[in-house]
Short mmCIF file of C-alpha atoms in Angstrom, two decimals:
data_model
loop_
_atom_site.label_atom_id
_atom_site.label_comp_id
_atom_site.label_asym_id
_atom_site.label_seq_id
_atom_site.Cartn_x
_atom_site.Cartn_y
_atom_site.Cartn_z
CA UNK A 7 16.62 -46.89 -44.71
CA UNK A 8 17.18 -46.55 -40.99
CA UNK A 9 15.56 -44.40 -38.55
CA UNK A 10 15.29 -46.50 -35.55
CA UNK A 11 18.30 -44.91 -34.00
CA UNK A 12 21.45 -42.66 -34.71
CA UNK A 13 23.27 -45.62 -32.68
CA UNK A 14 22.55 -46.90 -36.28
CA UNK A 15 24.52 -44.31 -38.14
CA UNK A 16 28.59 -44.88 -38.65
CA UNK A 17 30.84 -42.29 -37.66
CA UNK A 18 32.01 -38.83 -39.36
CA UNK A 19 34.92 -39.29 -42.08
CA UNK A 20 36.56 -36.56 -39.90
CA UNK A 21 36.18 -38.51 -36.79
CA UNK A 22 37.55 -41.94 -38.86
CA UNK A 23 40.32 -39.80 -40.29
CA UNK A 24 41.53 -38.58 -37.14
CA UNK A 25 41.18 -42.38 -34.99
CA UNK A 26 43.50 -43.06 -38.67
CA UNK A 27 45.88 -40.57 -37.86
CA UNK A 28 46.34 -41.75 -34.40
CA UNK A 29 47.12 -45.24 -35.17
CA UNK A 30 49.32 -44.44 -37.65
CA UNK A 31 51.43 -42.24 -35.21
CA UNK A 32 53.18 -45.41 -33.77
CA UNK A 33 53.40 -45.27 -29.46
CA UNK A 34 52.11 -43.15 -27.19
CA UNK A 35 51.58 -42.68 -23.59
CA UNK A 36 49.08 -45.39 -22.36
CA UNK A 37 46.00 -44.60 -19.64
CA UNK A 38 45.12 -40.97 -20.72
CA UNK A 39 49.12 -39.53 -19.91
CA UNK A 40 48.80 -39.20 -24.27
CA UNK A 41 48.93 -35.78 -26.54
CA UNK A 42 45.25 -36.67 -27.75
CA UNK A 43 43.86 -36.46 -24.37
CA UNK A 44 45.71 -33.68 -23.15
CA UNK A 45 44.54 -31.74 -25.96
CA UNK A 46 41.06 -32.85 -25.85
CA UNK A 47 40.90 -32.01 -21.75
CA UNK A 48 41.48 -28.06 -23.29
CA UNK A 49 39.38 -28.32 -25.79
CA UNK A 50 36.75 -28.61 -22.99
CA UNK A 51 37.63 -26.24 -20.94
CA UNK A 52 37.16 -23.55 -23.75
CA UNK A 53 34.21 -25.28 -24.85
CA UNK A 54 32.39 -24.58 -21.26
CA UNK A 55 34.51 -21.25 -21.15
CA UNK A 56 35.69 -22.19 -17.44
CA UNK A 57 37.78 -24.49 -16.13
CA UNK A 58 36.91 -28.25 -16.08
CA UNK A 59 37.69 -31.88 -15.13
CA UNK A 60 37.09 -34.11 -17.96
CA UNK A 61 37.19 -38.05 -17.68
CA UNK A 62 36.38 -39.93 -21.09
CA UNK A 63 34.87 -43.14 -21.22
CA UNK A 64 33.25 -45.47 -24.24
CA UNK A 65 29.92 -45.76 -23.01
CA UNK A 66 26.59 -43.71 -21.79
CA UNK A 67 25.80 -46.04 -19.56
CA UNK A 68 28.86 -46.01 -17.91
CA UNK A 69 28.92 -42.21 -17.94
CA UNK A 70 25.48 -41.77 -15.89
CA UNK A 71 26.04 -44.22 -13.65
CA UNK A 72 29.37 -43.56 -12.54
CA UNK A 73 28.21 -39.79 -12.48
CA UNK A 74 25.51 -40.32 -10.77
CA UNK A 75 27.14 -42.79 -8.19
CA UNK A 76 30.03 -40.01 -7.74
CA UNK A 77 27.44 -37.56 -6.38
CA UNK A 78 25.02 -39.77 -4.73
CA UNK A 79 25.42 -41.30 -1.14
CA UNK A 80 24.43 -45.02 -1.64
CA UNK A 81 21.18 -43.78 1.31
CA UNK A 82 20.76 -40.91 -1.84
CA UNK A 83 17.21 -41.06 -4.15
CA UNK A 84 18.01 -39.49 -7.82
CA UNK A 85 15.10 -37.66 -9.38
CA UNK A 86 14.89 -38.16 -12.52
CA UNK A 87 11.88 -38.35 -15.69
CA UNK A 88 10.34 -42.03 -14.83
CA UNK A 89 10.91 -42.66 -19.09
CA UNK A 90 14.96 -41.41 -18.43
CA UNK A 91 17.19 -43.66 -19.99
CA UNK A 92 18.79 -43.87 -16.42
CA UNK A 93 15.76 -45.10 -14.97
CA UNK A 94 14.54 -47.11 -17.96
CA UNK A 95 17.37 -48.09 -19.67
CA UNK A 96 20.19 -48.91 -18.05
CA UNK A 97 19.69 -52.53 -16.11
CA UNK A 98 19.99 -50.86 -12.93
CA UNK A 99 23.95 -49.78 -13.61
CA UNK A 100 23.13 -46.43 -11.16
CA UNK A 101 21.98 -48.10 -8.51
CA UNK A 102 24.45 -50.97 -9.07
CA UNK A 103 27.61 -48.75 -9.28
CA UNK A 104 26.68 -46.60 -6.07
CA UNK A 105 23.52 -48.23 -4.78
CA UNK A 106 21.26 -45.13 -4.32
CA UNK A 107 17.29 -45.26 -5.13
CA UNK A 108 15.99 -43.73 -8.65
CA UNK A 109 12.63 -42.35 -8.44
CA UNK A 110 10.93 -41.94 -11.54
CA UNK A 111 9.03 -38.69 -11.95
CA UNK A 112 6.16 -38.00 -14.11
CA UNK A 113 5.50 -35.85 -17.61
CA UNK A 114 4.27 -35.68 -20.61
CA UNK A 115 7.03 -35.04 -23.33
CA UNK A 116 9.67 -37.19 -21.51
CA UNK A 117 9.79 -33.86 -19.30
CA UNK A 118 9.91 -32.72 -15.82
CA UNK A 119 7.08 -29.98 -14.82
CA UNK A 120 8.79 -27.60 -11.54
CA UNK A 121 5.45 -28.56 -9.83
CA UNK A 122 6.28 -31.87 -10.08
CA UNK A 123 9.64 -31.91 -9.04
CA UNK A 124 8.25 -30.18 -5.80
CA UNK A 125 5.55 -32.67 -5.33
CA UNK A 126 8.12 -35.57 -5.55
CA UNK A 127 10.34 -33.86 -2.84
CA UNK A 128 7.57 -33.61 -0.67
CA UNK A 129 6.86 -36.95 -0.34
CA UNK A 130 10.42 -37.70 1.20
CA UNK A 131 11.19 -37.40 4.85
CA UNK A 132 14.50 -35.46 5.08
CA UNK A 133 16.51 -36.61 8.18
CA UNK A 134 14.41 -39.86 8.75
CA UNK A 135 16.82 -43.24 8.94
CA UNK A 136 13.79 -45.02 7.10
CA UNK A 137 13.62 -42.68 4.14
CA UNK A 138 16.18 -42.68 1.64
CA UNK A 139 17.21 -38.76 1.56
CA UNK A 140 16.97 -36.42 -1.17
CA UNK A 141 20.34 -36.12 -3.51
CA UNK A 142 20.57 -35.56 -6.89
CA UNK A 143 18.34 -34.20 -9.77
CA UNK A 144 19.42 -36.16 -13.16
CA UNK A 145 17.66 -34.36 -16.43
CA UNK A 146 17.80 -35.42 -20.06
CA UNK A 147 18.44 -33.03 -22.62
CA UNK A 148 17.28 -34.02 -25.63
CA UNK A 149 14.82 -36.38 -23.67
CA UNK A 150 13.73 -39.59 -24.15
CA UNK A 151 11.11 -38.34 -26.71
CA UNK A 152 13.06 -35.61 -28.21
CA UNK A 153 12.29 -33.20 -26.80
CA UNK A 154 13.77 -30.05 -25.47
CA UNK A 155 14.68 -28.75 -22.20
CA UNK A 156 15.92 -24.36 -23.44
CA UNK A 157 17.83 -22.62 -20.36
CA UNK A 158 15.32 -21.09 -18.52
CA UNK A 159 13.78 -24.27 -17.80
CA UNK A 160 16.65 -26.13 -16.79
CA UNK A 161 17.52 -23.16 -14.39
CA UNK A 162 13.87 -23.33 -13.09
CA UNK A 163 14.34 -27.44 -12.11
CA UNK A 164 17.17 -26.40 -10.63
CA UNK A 165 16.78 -23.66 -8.62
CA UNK A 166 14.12 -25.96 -6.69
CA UNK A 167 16.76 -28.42 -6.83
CA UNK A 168 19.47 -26.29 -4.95
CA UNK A 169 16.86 -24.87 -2.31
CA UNK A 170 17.10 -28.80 -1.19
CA UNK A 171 20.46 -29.30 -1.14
CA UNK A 172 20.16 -31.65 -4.64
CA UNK A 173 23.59 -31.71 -7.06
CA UNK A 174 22.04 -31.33 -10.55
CA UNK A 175 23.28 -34.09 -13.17
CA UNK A 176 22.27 -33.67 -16.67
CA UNK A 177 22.11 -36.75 -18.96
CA UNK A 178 23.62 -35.61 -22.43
CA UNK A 179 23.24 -38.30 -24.89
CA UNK A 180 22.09 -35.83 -27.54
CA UNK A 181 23.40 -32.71 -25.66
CA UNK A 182 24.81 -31.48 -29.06
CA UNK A 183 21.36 -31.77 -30.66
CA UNK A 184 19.54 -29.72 -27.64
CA UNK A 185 22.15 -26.84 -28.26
CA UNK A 186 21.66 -26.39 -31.94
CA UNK A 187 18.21 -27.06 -31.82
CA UNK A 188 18.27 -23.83 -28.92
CA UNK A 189 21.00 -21.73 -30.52
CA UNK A 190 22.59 -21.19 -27.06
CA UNK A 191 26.12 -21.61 -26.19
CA UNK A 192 27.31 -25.34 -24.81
CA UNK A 193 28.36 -23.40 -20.60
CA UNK A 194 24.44 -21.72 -21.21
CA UNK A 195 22.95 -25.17 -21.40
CA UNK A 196 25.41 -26.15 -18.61
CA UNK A 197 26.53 -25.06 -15.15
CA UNK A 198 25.20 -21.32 -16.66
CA UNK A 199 21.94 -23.07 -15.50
CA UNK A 200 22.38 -25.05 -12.71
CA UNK A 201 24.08 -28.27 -13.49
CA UNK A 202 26.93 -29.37 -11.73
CA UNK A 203 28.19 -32.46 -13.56
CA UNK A 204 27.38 -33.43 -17.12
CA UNK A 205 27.50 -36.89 -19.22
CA UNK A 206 28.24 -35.58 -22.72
CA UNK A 207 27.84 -38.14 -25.26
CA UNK A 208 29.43 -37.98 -28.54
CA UNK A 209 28.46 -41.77 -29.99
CA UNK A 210 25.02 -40.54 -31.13
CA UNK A 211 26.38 -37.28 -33.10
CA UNK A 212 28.88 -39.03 -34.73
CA UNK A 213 31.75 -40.37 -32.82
CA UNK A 214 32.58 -44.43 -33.29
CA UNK A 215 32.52 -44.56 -29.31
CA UNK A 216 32.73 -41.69 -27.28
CA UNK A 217 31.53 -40.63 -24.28
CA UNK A 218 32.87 -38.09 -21.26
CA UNK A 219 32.14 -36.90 -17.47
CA UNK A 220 32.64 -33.61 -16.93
CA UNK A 221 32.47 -31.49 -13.77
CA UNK A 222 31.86 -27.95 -13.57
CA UNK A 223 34.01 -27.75 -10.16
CA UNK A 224 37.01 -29.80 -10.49
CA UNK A 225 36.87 -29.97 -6.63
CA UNK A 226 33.44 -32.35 -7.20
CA UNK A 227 35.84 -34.96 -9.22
CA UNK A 228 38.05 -35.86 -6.40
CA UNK A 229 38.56 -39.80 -6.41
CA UNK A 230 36.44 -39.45 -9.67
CA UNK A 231 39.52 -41.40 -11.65
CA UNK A 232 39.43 -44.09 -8.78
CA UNK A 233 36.07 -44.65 -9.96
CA UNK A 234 36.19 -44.85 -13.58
CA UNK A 235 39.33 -47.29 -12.94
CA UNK A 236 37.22 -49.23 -10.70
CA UNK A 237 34.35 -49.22 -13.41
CA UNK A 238 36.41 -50.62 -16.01
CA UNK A 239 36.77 -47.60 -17.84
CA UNK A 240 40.10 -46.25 -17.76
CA UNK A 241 41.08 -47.29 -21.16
CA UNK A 242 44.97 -48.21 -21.85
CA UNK A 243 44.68 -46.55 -25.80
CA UNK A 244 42.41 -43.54 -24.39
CA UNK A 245 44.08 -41.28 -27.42
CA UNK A 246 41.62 -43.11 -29.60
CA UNK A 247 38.90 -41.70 -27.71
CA UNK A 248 40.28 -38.50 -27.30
CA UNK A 249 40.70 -38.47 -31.13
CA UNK A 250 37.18 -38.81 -31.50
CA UNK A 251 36.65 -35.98 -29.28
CA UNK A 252 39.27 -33.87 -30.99
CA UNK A 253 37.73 -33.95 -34.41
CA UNK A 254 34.25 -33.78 -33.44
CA UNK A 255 34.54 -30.80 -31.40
CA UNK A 256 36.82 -29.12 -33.93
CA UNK A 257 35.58 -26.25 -35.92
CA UNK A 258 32.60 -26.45 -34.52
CA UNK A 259 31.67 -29.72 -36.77
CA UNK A 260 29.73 -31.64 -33.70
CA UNK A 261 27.17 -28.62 -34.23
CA UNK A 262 27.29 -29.10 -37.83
CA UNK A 263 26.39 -32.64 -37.32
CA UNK A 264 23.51 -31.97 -34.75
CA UNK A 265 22.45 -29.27 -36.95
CA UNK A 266 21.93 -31.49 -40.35
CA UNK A 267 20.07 -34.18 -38.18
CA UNK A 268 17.72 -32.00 -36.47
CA UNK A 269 17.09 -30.60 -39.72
CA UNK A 270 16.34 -34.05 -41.24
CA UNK A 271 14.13 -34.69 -38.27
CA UNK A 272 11.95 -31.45 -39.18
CA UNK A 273 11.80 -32.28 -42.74
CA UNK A 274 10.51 -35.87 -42.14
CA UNK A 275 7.54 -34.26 -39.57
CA UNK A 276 6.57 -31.75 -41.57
CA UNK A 277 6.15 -33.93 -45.09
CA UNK A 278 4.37 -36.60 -42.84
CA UNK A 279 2.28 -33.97 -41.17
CA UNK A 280 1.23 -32.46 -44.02
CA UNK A 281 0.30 -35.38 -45.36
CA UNK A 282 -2.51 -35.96 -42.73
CA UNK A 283 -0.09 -37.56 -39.86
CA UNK A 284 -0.07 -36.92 -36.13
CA UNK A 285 3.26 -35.77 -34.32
CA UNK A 286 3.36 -36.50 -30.25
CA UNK A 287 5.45 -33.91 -29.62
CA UNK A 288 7.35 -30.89 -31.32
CA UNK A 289 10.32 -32.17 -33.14
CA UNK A 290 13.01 -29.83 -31.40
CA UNK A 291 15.98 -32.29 -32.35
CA UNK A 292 16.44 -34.71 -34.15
CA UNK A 293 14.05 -37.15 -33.19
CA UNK A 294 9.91 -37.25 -34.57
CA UNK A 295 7.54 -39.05 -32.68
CA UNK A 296 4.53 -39.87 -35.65
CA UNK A 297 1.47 -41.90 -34.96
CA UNK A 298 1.33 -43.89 -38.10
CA UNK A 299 -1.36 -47.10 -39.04
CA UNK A 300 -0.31 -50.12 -38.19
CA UNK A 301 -0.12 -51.54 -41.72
CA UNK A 302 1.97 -49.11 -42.88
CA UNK A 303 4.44 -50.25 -40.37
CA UNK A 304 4.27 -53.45 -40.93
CA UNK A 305 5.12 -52.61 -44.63
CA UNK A 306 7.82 -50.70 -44.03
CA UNK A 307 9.16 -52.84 -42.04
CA UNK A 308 8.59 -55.68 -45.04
CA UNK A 309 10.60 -53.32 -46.52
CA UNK A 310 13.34 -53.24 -44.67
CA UNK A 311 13.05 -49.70 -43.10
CA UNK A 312 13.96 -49.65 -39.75
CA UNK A 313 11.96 -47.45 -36.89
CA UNK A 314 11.00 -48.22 -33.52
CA UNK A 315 7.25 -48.92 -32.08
CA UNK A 316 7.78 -46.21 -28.79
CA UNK A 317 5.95 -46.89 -25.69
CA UNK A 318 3.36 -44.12 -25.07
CA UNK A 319 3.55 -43.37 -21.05
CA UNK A 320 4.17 -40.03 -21.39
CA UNK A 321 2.13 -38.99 -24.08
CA UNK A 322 -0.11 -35.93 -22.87
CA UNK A 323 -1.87 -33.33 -24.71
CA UNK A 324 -4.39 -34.47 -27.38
CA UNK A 325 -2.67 -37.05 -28.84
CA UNK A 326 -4.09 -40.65 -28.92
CA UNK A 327 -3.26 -44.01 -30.37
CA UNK A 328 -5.70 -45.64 -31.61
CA UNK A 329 -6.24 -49.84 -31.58
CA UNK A 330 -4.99 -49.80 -35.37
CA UNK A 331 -2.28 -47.42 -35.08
CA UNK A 332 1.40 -47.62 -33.58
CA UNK A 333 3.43 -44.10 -32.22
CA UNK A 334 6.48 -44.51 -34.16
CA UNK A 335 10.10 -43.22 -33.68
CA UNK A 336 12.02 -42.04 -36.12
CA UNK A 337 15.15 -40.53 -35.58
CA UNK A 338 17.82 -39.16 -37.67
CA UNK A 339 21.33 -38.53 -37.73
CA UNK A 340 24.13 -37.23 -38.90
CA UNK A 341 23.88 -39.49 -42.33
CA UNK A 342 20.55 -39.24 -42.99
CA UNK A 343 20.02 -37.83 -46.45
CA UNK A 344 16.87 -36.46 -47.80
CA UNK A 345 16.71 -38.29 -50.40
CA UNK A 346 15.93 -40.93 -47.69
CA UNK A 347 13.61 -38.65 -46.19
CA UNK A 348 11.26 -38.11 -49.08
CA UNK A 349 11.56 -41.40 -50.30
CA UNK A 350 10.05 -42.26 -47.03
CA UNK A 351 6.82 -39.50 -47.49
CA UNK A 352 6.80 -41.19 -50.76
CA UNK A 353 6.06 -44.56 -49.43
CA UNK A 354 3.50 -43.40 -47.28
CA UNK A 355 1.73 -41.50 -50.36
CA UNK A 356 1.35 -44.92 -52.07
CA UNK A 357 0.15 -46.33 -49.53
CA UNK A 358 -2.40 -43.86 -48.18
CA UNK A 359 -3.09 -44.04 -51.64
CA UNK A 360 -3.51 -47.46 -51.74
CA UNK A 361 -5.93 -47.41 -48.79
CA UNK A 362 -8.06 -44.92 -50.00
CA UNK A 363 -8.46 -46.92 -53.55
CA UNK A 364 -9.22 -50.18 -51.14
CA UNK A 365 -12.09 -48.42 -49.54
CA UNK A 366 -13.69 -47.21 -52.68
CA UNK A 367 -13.33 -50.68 -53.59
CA UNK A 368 -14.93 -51.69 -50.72
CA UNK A 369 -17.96 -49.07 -50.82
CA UNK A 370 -18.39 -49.78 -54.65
CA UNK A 371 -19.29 -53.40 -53.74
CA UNK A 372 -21.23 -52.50 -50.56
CA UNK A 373 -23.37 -50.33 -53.10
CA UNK A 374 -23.93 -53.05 -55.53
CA UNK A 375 -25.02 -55.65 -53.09
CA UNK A 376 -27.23 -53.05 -51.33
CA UNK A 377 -28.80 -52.36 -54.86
CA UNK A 378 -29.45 -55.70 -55.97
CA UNK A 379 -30.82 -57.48 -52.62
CA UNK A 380 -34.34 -57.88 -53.21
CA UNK A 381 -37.14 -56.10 -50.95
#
């Protein structure tokens, strides 16, 4: 069983069937000049219900950085949640790409707090040479520890955001995950709220490799190609990228993916919960942060199941973990099944299980050594 990530997870027969279908129609028009990708530009623009420029790429780290360089003078700082995969995760490819200045903010959650955002702002000095000058906001919806930024609190970061002059990036690895998990439309999540250029990822949900910059004002993507190109990212066979992007946003099916994943995710919590568990945070997507013994880590991973051991900066709220316990990820996708699910409550029944009998072992011999010491 795997739940360490949905990187983990294949791809969507749809989504293979359709990369099939493009191979198998012999030539086509190299560099993005295809059918696929003229399709698949469309397909955005009535997904966001306005009219959109569209660049696809293979790879969310390419996508935020080039984003982020596009909109950020190299003197620019980007704001972003100090556990964002920008900030955390990505080797420095924003700042190499366009040489601006992350600042990592604070929150518990893997979330920004308006108060904080305003705080951090503060603490530049806005037309002095020896400050790097305030640019870009970059959020993460889902964040780094699943959870969920709804509409109204996007708009609120944003707001602040705009009353400084800051373009708004948003960071949308599991961007299909946020909007099922908030039942809102894909344009409410969006530039509805605020943001004016988006990394929409499609690897995670599904796709084989699939990954897009969009701006909400084509006017914002001028030289935006020149970029890419310069990035290594302009792809000769983009139609097999665009393929991907054409079956997964099809008929709705990249909701239906996000959908059965959350829903795994909430399935998983609640079983473990119930079964005496701690949860970090509220599983809004498909991702459930459990503090779990140590032991029982250690024998699942004997056993060849596969989470992660999370760091626990951002923790907050009541939640500890203690010396003997880890704060494990588990996060589902697409192909998780719940038969793999409950087979994974059932392992931790036999062990807690296990445990208890062990202690009652333990106490029964404490007893008989107490009782037959002399006095």
């Amino acid at each position: 069983m795997f739940f360490a990530s949905d990187n983990g997870a294949g791809a969507s027969p749809r989504i293979v069937e359709a990369v099939g279908a493009a191979l198998s129609a012999g030539p086509a028009l190299a560099y993005g000049a295809d059918a696929w990708t003229k399709r698949v530009e469309q397909r955005f623009c009535d997904l966001f219900e306005r009219e959109v420029a569209v660049f696809l790429l293979t790879s969310g780290t390419a996508a935020n950085a080039l984003a982020l360089a596009h909109v950020t003078p190299a003197w620019g700082a980007v704001f972003c949640h100090e556990e964002s995969h920008s900030n955390a995760s990505e080797c420095g490819a924003p700042e190499f790409y366009g040489g601006m200045k992350l600042i990592g903010l604070p929150g518990a959650g893997g979330k920004i707090a308006p108060s904080v955002l305003e705080a951090g702002l503060r603490k530049l000095y806005v037309g002095d040479p020896h400050s790097v000058q305030p640019a870009t906001l970059s959020l993460t919806n889902l964040t780094e520890c699943g959870t969920l930024y709804r509409p109204d609190e996007i708009t609120a970061l944003t707001q602040i955001a705009r009353a400084h002059g800051l373009t708004i990036h948003l960071d949308g690895a599991r961007l299909a995950n946020a909007v099922a998990a908030a039942r809102c439309t894909p344009a409410e999540m969006t530039w509805k709220a605020g943001v004016d250029v988006l990394s929409f990822g499609a690897t995670k949900g599904g796709a084989i490799a699939a990954e897009a910059v969009v701006f909400f004002d084509p006017k914002r993507a001028k030289d935006f190609a020149f970029r890419r190109m310069r990035g290594g990212h302009l792809l000769s066979k983009m139609r097999f990228v665009a393929a991907q992007f054409d079956a997964w946003l099809a008929d709705g099916h990249w909701l239906a993916l996000a959908g059965h994943a959350n829903g795994m995710a909430r399935r998983l919590a609640a079983a473990l919960q119930a079964e005496g568990l701690r949860i970090a945070w509220p599983v809004e997507g498909n991702e459930a942060f459990v503090v779990l013994p140590a032991a029982f880590h250690a024998e699942l991973a004997a056993s060849g199941v596969r989470i992660a051991d999370w760091r626990r900066g951002s923790m907050g709220g009541n939640t500890t973990v203690g010396e003997h316990e880890i704060l494990g990820r588990f996060v589902c996708s697409f192909a998780t099944r719940e038969e793999e699910v409950d087979q994974l409550v059932a392992m931790f029944r036999a062990f807690s299980a296990s445990a208890r009998a062990a202690e009652r072992g333990l106490e029964k011999k404490g007893r008989s050594l107490r009782g037959g010491a002399p006095h």
